[in-house]
C-alpha positions as a printed NumPy array, in Angstrom:
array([[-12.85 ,  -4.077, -27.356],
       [-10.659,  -1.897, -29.217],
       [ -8.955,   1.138, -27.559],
       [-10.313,   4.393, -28.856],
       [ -7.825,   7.164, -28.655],
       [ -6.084,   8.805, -27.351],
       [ -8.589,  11.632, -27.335],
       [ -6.432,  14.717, -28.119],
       [ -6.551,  17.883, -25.809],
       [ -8.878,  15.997, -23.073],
       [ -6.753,  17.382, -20.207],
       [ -8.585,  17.388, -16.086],
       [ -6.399,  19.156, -13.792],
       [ -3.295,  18.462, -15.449],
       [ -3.819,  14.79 , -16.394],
       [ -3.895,  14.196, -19.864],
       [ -6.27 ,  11.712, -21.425],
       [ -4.437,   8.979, -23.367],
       [ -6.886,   6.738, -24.276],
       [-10.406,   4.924, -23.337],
       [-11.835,   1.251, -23.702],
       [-15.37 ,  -0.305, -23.073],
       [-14.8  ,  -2.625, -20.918],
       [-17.728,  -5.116, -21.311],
       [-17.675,  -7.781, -18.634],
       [-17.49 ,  -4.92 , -16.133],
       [-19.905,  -2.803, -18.299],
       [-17.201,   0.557, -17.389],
       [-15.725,   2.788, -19.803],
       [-11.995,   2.571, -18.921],
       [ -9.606,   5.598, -19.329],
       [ -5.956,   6.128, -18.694],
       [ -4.674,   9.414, -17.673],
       [ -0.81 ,  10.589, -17.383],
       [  0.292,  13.63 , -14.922],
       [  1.74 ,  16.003, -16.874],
       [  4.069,  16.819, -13.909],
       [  4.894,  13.83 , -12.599],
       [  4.593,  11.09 , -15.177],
       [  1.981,   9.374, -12.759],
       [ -0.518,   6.825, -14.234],
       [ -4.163,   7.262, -13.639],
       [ -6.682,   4.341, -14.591],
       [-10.372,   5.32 , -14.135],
       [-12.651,   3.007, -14.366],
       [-16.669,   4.643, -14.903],
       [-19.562,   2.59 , -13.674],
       [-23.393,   3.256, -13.164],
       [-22.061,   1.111,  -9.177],
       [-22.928,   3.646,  -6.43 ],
       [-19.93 ,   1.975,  -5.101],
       [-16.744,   4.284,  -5.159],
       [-12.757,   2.617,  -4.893],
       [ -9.567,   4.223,  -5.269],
       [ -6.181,   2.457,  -5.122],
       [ -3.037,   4.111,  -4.607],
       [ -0.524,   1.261,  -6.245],
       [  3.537,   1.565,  -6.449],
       [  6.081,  -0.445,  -8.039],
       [  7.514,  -2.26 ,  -4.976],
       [  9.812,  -5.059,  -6.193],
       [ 11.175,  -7.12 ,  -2.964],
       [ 15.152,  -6.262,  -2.863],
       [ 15.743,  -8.799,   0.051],
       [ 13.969, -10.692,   2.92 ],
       [ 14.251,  -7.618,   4.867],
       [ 10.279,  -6.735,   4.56 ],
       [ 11.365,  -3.081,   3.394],
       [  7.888,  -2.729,   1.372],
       [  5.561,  -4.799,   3.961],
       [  7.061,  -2.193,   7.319],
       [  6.71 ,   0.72 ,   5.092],
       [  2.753,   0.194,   4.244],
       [  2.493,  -0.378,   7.802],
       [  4.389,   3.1  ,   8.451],
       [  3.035,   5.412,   5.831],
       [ -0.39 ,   4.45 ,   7.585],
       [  1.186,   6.376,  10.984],
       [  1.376,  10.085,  10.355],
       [  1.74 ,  12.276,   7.717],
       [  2.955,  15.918,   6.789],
       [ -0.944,  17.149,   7.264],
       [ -2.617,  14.604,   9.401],
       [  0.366,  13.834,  12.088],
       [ -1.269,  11.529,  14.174],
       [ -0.247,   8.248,  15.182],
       [ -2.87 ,   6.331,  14.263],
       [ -5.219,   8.684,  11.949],
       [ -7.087,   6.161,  10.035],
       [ -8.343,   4.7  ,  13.693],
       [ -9.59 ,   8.066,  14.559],
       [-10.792,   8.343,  10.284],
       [-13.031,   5.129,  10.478],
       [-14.593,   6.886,  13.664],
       [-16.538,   8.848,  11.546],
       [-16.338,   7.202,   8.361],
       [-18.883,   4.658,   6.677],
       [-16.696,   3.432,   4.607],
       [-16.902,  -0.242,   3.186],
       [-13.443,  -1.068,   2.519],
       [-10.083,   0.507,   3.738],
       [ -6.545,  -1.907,   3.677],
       [ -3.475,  -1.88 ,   2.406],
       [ -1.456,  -4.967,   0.724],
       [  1.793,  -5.807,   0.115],
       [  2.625,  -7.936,  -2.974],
       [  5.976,  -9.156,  -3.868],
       [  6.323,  -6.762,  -6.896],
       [  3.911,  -3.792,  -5.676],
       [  1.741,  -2.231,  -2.941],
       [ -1.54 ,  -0.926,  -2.815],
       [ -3.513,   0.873,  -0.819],
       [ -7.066,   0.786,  -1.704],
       [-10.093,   2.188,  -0.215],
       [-14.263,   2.608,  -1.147],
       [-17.326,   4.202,   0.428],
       [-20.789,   4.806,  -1.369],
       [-20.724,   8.154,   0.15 ],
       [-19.361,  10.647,  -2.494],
       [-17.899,  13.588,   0.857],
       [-16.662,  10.396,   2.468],
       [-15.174,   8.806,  -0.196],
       [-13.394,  12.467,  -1.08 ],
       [-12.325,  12.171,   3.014],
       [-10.803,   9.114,   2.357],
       [ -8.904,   9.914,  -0.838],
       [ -7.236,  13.373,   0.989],
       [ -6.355,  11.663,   4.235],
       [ -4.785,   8.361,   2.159],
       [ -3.327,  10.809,  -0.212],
       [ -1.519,  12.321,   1.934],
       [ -0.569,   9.086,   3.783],
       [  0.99 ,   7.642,   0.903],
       [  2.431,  10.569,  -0.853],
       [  4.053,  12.584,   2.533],
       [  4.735,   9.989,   5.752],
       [  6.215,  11.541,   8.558],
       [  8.49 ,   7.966,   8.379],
       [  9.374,   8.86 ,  12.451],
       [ 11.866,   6.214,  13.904],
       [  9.417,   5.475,  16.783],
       [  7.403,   4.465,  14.211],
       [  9.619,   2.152,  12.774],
       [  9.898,   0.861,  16.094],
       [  6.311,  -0.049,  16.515],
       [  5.125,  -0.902,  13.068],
       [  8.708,  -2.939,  12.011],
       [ 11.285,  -3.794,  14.711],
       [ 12.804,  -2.927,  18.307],
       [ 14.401,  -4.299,  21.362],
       [ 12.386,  -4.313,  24.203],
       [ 13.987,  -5.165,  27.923],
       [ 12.107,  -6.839,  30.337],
       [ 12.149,  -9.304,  33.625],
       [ 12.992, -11.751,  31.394],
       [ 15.417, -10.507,  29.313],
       [ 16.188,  -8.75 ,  25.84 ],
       [ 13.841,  -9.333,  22.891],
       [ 12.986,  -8.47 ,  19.813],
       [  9.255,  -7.045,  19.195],
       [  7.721,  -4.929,  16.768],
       [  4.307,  -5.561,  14.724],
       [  5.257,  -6.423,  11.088],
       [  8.211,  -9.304,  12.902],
       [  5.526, -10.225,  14.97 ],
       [  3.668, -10.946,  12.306],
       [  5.718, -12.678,  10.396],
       [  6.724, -15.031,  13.224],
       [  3.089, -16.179,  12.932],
       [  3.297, -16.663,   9.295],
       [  6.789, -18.405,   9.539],
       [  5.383, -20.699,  12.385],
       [  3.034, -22.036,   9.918],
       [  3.72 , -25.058,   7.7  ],
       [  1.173, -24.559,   4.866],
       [  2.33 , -20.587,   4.953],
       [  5.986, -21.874,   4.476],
       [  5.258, -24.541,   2.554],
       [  3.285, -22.14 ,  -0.553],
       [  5.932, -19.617,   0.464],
       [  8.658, -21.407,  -0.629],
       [  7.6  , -23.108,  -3.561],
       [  7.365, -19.929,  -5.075],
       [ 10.855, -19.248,  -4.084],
       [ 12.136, -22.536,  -5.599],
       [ 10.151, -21.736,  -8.525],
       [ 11.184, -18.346,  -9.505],
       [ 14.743, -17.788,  -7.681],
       [ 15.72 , -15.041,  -9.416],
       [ 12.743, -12.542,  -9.555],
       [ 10.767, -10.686,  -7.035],
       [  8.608, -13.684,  -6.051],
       [ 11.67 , -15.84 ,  -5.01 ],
       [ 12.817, -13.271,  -2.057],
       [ 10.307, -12.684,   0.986],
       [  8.035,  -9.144,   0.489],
       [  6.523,  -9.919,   4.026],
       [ 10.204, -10.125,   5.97 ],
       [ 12.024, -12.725,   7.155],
       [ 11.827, -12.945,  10.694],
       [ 15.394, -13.287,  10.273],
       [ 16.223, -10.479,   7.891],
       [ 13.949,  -8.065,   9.136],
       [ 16.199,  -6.877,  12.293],
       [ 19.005,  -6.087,  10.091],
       [ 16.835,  -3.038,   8.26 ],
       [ 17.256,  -0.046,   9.771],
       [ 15.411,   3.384,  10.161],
       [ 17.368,   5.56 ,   7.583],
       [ 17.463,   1.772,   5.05 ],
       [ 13.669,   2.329,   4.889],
       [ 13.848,   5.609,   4.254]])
């Protein structure tokens, strides 16, 4: 369909309409906004779906094997400059009945998407993830928990933390590595041929004030 536009003086709380689309298959009217402000891109897709979605999504391009992008969605998800819990989407889905809430990290962006077919909720949702995305706290005991730390015990010296835990699992995993790295081989010199998740050996050598 052809791209009717853009639709001069269509302005909704300082976004300015810059153009709209039919979009068949999905039977939406699609319409791209830009911030005024900021320069920040708004797509909004309009359905007759009682479902609601937002997605917050930024340019994220892997610079290393360090995990930088996968430890901060993990972080931004721990406190922010209004809701400065530790956890406030686990105390959120208490009273939430929302249908989707996640966040993903992709080699060249993240995004951090949630839906709910209740129109307060979904407005709940957007504020508290808003905020989470746009103003972490970024505390260095959460960079401890969410990306890496040593921990002493009985047995020793280690290294813990959740996103190298998690990436131990995925690097202990042949068909993981094995998918992982033909991408690498494949496309060497672009985002996809460094690790967005973290090397398990990479990862300790990021630091508090480097994900910053």
């Amino acid at each position: 369909a052809r791209i009717v536009g853009p639709v001069k003086g269509a302005t909704i709380q300082g976004f300015h309409e810059l153009a709209a689309r039919p979009v068949d298959e999905y039977r939406c009217i699609a319409r791209v906004f830009r911030h005024a402000a900021t320069g920040c891109e708004a797509l909004h897709l309009g359905t007759a779906d009682t479902e609601n979605l937002f997605a917050f999504s930024f340019a994220t391009p892997a610079p290393d094997d360090t995990g930088v992008a996968h430890i901060l969605e993990h972080s931004v998800l721990a406190g922010s400059r209004r809701f400065p819990l530790r956890e406030p989407f686990a105390v959120l889905m208490r009273g939430s009945v929302a249908t989707f809430l996640n966040a993903f990290t992709f080699p060249d962006r993240t995004v951090y998407p949630a839906a709910s077919c209740t129109p307060r909720d979904f407005f709940n949702l957007l504020d508290v993830y808003g905020d989470a995305v746009f103003f972490p706290l970024l505390r260095n005991e959460t960079f401890g928990h969410e990306g890496w730390r040593f921990e002493q015990d009985d047995g020793g010296a280690r290294f813990a933390g959740v996103v190298l835990n998690e990436m131990k699992g995925a690097y202990a995993s042949p068909e993981e590595l094995a998918g992982a790295w033909s991408l690498r081989g494949l496309f060497p010199d672009t985002p996809l041929g460094r690790d967005a998740g973290g090397d398990p050996r990479a990862i300790t050598t990021l630091t508090p004030d480097g994900l910053r």
